[in-house]
PDB file of N, CA and C in Angstrom:
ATOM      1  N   UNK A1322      15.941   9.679  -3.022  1.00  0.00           N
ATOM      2  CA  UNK A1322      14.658   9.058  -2.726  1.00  0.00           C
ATOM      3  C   UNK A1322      14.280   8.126  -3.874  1.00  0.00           C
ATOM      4  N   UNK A1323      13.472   6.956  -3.768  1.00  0.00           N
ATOM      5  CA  UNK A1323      13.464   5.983  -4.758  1.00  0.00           C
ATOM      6  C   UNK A1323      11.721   6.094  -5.223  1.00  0.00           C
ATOM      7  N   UNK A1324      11.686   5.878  -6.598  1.00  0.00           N
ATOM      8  CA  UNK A1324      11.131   6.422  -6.919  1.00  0.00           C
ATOM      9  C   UNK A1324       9.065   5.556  -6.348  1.00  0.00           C
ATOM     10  N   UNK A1325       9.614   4.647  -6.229  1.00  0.00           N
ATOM     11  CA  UNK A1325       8.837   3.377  -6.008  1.00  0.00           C
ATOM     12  C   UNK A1325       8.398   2.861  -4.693  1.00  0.00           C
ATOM     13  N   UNK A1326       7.905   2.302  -3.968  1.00  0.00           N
ATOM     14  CA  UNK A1326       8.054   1.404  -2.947  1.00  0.00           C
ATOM     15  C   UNK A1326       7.551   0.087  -3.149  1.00  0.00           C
ATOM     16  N   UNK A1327       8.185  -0.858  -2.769  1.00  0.00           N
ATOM     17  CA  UNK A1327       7.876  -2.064  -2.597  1.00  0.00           C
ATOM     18  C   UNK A1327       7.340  -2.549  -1.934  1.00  0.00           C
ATOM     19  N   UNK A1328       6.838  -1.581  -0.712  1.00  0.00           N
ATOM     20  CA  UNK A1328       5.623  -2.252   0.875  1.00  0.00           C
ATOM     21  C   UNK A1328       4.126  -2.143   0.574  1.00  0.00           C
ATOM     22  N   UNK A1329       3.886  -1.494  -0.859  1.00  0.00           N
ATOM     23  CA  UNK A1329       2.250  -1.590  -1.038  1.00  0.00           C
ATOM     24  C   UNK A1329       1.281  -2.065  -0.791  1.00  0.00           C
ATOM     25  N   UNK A1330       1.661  -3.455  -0.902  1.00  0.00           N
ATOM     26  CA  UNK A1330       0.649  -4.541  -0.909  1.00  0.00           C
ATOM     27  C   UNK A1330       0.711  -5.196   0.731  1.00  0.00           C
ATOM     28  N   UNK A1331       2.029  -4.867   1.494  1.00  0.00           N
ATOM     29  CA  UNK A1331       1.480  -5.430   2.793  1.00  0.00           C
ATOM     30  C   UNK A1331       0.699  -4.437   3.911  1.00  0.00           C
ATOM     31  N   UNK A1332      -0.171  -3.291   2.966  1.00  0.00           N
ATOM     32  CA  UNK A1332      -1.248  -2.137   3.544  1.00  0.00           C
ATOM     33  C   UNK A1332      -2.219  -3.020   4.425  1.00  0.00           C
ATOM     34  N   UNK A1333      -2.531  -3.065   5.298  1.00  0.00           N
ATOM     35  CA  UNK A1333      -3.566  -3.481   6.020  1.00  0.00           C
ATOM     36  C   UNK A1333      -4.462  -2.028   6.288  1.00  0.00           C
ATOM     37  N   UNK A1334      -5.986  -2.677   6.911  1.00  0.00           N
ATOM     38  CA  UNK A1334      -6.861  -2.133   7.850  1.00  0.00           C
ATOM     39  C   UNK A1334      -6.282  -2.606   8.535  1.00  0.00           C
ATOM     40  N   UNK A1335      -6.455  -1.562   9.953  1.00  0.00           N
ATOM     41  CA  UNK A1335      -6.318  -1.453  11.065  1.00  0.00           C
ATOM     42  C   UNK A1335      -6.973  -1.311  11.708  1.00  0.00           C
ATOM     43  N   UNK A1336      -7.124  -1.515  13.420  1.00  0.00           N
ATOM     44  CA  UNK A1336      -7.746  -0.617  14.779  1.00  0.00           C
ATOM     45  C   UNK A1336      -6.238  -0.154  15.038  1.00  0.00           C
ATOM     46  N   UNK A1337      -6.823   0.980  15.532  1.00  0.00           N
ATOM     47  CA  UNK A1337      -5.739   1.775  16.156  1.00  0.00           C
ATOM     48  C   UNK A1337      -5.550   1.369  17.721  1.00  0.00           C
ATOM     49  N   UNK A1338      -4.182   1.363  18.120  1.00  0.00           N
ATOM     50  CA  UNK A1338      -3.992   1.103  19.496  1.00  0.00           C
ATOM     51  C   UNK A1338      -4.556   1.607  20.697  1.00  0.00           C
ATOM     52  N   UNK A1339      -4.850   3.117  20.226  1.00  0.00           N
ATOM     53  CA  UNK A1339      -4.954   3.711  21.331  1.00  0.00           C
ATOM     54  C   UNK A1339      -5.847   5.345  20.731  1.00  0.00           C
ATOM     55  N   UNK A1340      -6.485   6.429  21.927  1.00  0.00           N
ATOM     56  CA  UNK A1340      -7.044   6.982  21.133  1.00  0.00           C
ATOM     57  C   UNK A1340      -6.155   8.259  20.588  1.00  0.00           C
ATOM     58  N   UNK A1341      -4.470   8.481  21.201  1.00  0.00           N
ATOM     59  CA  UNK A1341      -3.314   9.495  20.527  1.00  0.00           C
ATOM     60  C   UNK A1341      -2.156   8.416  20.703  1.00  0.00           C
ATOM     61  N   UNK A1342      -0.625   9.240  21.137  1.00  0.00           N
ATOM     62  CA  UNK A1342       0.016   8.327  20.598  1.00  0.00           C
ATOM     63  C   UNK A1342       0.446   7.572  22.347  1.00  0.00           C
ATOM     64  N   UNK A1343       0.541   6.235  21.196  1.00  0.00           N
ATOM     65  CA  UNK A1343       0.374   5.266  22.893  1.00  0.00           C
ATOM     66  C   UNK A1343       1.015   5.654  23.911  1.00  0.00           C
ATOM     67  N   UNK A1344       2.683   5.871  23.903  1.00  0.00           N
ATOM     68  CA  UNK A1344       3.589   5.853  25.111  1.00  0.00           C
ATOM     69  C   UNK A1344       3.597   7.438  25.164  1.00  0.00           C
ATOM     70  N   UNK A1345       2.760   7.947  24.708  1.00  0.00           N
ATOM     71  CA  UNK A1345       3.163   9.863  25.206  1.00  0.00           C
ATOM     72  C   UNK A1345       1.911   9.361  26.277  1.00  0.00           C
ATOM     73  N   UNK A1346       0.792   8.935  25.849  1.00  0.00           N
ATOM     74  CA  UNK A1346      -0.674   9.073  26.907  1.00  0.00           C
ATOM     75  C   UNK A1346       0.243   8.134  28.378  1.00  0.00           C
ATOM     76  N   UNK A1347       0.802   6.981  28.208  1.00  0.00           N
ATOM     77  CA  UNK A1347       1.330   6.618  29.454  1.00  0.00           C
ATOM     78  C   UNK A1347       2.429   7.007  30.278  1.00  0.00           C
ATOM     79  N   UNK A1348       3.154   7.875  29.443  1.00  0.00           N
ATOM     80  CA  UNK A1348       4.157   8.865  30.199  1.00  0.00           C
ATOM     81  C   UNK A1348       3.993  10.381  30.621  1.00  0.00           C
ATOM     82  N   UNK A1349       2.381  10.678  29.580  1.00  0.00           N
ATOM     83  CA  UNK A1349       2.133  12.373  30.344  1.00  0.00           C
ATOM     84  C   UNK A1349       2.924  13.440  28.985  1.00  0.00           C
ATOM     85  N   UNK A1350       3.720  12.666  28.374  1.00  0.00           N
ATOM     86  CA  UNK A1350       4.202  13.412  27.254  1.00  0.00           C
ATOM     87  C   UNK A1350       3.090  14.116  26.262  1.00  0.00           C
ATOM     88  N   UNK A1351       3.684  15.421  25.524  1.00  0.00           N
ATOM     89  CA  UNK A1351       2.888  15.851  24.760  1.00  0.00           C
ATOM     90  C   UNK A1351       2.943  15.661  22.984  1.00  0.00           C
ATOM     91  N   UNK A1352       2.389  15.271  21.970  1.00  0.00           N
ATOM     92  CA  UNK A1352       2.929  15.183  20.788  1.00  0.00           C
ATOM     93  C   UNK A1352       2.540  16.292  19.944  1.00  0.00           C
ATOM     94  N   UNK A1353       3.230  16.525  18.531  1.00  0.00           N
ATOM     95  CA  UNK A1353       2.747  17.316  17.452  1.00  0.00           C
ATOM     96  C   UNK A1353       1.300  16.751  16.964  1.00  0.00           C
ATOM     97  N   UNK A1354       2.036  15.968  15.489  1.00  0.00           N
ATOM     98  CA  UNK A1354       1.219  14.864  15.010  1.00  0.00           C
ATOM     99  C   UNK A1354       0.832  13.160  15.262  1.00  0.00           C
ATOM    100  N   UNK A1355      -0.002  12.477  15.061  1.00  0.00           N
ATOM    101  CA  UNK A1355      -0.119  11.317  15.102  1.00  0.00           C
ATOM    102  C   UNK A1355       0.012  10.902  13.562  1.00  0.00           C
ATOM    103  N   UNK A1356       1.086   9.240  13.850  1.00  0.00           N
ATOM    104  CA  UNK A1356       1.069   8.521  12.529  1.00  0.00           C
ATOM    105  C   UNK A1356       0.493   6.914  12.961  1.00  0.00           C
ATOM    106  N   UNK A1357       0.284   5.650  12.238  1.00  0.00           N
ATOM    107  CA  UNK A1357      -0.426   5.112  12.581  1.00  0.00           C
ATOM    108  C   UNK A1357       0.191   4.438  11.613  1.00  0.00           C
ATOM    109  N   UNK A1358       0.434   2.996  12.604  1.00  0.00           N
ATOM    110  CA  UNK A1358       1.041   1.968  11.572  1.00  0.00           C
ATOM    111  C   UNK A1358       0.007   1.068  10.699  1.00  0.00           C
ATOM    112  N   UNK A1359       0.365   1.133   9.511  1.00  0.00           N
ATOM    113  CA  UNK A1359      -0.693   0.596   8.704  1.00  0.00           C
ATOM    114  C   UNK A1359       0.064  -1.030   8.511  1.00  0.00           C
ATOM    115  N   UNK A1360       0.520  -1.962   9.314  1.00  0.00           N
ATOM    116  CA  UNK A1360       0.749  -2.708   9.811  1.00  0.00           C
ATOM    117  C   UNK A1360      -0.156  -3.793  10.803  1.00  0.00           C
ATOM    118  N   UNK A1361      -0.066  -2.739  12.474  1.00  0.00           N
ATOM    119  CA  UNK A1361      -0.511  -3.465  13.395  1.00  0.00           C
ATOM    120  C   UNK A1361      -1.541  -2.786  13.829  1.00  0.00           C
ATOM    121  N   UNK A1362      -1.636  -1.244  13.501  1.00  0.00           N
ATOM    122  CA  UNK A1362      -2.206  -0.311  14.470  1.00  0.00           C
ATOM    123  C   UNK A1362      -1.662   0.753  15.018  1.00  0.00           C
ATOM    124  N   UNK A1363      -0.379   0.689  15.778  1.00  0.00           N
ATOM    125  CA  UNK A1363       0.326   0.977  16.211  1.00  0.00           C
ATOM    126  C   UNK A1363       0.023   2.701  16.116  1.00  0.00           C
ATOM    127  N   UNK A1364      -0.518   3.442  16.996  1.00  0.00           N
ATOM    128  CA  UNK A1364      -0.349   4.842  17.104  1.00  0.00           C
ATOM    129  C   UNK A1364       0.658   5.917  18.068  1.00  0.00           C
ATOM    130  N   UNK A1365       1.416   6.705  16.940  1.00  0.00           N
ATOM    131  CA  UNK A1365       2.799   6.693  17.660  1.00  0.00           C
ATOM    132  C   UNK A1365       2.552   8.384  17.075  1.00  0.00           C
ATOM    133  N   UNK A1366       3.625   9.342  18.098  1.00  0.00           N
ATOM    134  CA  UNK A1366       3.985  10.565  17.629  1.00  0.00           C
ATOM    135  C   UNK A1366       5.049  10.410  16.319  1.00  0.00           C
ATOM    136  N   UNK A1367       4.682  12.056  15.787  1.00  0.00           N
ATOM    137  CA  UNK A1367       5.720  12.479  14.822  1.00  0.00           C
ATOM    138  C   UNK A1367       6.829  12.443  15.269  1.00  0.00           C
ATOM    139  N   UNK A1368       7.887  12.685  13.989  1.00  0.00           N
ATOM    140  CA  UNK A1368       9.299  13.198  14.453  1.00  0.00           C
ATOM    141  C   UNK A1368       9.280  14.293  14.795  1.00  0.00           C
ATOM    142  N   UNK A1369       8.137  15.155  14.401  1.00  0.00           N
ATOM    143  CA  UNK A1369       8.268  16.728  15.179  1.00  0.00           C
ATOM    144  C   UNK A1369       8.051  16.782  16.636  1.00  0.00           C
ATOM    145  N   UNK A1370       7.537  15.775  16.967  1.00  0.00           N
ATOM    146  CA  UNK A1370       7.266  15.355  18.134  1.00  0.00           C
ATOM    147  C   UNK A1370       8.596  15.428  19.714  1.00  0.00           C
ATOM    148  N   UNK A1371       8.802  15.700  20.723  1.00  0.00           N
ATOM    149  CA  UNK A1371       9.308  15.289  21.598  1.00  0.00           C
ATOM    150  C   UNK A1371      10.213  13.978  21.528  1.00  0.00           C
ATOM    151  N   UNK A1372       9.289  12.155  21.177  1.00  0.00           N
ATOM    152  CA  UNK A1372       9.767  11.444  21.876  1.00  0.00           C
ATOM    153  C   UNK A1372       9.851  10.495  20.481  1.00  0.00           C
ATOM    154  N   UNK A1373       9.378  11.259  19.422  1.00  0.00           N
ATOM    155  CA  UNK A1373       9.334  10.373  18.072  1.00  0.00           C
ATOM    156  C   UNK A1373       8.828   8.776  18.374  1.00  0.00           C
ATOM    157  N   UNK A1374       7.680   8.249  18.648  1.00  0.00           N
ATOM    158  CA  UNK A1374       7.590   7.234  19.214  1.00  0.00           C
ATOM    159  C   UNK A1374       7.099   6.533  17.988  1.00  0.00           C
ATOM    160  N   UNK A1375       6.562   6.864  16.923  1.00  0.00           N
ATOM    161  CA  UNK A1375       6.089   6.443  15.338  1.00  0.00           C
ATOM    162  C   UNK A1375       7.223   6.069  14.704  1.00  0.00           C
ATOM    163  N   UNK A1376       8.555   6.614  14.640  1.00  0.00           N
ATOM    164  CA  UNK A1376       9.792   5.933  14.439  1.00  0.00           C
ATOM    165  C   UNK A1376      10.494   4.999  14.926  1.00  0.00           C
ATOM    166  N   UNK A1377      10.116   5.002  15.847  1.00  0.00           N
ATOM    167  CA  UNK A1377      10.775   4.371  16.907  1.00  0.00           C
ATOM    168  C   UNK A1377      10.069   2.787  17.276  1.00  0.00           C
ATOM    169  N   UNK A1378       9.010   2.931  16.756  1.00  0.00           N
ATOM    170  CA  UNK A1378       8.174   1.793  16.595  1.00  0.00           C
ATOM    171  C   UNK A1378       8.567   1.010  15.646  1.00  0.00           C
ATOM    172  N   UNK A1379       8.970   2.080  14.177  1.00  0.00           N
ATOM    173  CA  UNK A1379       9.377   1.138  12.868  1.00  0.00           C
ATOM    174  C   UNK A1379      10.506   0.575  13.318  1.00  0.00           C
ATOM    175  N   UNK A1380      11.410   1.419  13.908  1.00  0.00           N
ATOM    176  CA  UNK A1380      12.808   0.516  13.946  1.00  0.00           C
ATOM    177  C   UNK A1380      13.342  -0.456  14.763  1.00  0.00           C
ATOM    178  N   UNK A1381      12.171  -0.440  15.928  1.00  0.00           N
ATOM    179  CA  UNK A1381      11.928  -1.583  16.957  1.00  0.00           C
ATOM    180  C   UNK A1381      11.522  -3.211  16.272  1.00  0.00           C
ATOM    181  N   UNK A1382      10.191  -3.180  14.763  1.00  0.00           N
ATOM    182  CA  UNK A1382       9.585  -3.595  14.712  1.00  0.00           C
ATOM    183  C   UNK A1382       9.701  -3.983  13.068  1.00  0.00           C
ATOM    184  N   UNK A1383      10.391  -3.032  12.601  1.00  0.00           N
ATOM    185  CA  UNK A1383      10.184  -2.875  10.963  1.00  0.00           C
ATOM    186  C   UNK A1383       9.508  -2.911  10.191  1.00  0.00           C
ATOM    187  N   UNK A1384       8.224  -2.337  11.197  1.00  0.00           N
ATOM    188  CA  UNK A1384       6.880  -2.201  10.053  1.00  0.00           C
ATOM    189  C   UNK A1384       7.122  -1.175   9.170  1.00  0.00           C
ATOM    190  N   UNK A1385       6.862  -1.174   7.900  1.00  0.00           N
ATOM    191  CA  UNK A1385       7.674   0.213   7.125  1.00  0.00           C
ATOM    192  C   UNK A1385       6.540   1.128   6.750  1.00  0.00           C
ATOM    193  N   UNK A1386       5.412   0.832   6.804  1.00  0.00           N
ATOM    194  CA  UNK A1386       4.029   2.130   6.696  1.00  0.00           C
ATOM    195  C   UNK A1386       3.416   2.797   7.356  1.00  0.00           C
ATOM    196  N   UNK A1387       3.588   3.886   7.183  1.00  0.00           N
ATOM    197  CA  UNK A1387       2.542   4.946   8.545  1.00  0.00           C
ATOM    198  C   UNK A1387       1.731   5.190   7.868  1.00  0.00           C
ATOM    199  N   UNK A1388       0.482   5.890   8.535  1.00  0.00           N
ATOM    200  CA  UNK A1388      -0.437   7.070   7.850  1.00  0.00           C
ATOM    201  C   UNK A1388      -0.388   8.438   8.953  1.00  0.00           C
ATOM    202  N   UNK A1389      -0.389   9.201   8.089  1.00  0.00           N
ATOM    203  CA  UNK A1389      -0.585  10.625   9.102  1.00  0.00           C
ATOM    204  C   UNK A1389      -1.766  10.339   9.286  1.00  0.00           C
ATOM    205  N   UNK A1390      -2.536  10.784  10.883  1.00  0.00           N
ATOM    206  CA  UNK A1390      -3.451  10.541  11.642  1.00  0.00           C
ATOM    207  C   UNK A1390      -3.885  11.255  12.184  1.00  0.00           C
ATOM    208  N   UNK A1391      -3.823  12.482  12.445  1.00  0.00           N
ATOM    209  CA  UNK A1391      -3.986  13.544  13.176  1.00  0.00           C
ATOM    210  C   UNK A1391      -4.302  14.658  12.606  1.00  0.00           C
ATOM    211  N   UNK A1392      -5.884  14.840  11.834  1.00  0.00           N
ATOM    212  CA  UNK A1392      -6.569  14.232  12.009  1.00  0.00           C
ATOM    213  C   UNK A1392      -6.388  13.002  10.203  1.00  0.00           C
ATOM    214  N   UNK A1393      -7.170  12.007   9.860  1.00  0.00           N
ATOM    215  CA  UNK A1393      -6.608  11.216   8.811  1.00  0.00           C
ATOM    216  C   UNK A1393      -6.519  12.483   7.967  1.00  0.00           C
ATOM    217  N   UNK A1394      -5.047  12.162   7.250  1.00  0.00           N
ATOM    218  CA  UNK A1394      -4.535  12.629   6.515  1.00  0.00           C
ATOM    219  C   UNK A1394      -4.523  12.491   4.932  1.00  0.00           C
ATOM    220  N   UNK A1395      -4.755  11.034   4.586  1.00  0.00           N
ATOM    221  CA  UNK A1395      -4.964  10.541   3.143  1.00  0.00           C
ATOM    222  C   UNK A1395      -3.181  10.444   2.978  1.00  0.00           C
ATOM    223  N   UNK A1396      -2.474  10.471   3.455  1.00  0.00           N
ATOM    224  CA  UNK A1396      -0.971  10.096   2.722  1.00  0.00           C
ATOM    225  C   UNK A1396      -0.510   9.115   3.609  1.00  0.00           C
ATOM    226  N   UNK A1397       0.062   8.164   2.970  1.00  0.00           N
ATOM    227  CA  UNK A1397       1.130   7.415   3.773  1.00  0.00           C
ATOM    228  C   UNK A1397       3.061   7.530   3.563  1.00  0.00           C
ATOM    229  N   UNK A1398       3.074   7.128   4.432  1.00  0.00           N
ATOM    230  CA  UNK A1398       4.836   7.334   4.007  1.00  0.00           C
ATOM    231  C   UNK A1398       5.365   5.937   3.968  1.00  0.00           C
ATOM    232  N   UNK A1399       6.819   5.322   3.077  1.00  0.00           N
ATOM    233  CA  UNK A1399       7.647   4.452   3.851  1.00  0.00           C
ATOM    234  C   UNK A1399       8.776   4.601   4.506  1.00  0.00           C
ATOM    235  N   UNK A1400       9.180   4.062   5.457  1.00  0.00           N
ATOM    236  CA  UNK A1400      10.596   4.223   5.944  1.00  0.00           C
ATOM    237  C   UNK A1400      11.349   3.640   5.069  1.00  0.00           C
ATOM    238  N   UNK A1401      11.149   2.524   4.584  1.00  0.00           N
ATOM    239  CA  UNK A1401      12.462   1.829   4.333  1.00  0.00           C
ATOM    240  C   UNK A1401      12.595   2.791   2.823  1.00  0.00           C
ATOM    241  N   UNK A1402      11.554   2.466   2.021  1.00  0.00           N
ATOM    242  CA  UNK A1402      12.025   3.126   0.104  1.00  0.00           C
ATOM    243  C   UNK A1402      12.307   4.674   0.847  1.00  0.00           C
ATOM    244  N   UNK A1403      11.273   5.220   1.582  1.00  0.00           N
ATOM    245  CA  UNK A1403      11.481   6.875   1.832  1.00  0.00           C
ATOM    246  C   UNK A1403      10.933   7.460   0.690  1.00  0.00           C
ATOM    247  N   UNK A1404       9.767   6.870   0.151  1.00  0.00           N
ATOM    248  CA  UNK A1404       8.494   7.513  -0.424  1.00  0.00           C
ATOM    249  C   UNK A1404       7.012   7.968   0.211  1.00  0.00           C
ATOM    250  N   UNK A1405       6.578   9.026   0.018  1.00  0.00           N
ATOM    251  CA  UNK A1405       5.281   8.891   0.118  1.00  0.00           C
ATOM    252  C   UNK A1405       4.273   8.546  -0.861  1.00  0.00           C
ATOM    253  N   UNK A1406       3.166   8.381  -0.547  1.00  0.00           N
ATOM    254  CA  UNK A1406       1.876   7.881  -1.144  1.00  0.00           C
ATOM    255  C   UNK A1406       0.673   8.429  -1.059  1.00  0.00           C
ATOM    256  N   UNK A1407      -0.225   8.003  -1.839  1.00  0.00           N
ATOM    257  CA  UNK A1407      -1.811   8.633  -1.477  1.00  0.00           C
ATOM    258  C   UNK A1407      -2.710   7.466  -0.888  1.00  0.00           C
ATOM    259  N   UNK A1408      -3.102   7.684   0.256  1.00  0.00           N
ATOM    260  CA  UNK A1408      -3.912   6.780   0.440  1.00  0.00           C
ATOM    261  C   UNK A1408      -5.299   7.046   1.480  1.00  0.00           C
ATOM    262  N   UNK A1409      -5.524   8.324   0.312  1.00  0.00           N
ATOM    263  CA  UNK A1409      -6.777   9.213   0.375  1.00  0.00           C
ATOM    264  C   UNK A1409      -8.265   8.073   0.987  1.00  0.00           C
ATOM    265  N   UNK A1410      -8.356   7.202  -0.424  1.00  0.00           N
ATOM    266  CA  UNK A1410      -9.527   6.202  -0.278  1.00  0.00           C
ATOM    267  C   UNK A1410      -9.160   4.887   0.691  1.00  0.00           C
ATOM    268  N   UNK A1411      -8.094   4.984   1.722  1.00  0.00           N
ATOM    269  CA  UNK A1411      -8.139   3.493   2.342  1.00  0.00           C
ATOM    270  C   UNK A1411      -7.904   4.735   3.881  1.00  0.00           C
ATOM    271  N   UNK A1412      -8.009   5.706   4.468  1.00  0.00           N
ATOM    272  CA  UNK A1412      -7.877   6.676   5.482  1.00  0.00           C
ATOM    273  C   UNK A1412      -8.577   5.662   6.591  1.00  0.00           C
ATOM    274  N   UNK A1413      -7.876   5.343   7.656  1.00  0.00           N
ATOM    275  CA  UNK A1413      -8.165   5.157   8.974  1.00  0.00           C
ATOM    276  C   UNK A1413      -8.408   5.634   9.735  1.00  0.00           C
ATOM    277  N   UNK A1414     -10.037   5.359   9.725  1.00  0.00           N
ATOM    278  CA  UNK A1414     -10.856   6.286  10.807  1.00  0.00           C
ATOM    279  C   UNK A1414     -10.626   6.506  12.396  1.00  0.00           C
ATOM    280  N   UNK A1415     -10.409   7.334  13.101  1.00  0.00           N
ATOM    281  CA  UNK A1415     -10.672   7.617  14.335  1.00  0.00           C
ATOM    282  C   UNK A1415     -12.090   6.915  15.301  1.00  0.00           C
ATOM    283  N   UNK A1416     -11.480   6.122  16.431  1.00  0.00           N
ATOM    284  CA  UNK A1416     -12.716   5.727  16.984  1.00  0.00           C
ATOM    285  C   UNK A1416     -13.396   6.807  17.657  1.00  0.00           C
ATOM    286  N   UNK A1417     -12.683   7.717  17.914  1.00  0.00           N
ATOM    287  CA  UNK A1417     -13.731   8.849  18.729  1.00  0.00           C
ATOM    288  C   UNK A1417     -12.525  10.211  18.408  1.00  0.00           C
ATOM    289  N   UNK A1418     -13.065  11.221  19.789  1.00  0.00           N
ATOM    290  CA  UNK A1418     -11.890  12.274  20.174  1.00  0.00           C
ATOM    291  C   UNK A1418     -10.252  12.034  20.237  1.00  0.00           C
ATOM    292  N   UNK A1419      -9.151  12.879  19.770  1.00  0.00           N
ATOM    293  CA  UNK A1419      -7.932  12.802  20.171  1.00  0.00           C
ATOM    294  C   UNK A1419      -7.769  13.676  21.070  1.00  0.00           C
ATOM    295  N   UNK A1420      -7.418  13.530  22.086  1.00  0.00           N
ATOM    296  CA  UNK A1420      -6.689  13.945  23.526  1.00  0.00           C
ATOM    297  C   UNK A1420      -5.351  14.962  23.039  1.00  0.00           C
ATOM    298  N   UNK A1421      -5.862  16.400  23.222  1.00  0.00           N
ATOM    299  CA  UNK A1421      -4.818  17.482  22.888  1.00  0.00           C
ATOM    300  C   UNK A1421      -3.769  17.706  24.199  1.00  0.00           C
ATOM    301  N   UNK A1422      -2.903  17.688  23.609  1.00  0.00           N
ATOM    302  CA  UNK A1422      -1.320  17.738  24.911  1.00  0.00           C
ATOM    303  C   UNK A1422      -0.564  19.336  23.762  1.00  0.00           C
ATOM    304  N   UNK A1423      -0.842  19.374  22.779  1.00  0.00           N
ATOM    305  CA  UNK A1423       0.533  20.622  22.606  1.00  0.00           C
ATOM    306  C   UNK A1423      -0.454  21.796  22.119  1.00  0.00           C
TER     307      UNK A1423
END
């Protein structure tokens, strides 16, 4: 694991896509956790998840920052370095309720 990441600075605010993770709510699927691309928005399941759709987003897309989301978490991760982070004071709020499936 490296000790550093280099995606810091392209952290955005976000709106989130959707109010859990997008393609589980349009397929009926159920998720663990929600992560949330600190990119576009993008709200996708964990890898603990069924359909891993938060990964699957990065590697579609190569946005390399999530935040755990479920509920905000204060950490972010990267894919590409494969560090985590604190990002306690920049936490992306929830517009309302998350919709429980597991």
């Amino acid at each position: 694991m490296k000790a550093s990441c280099s995606h810091l600075d392209g952290i955005r605010d976000v709106t989130p896509s959707a109010a859990g993770c997008e393609e589980c709510l349009k397929i009926g699927s159920p998720w663990v956790h929600l992560r949330i691309c600190r990119t576009c928005g993008h709200v996708g399941c964990c890898d603990d998840s069924p359909n891993r759709h938060a990964t699957k987003h990065y590697r579609h897309t190569g946005h390399p920052i999530i935040e755990g989301y479920d509920p905000p978490e204060g950490w972010g991760w990267c894919y590409v370095d494969e560090v985590s982070f604190d990002l306690s004071d920049r936490k992306t709020p929830h517009p309302g309720p998350i919709p429980r499936y597991v």
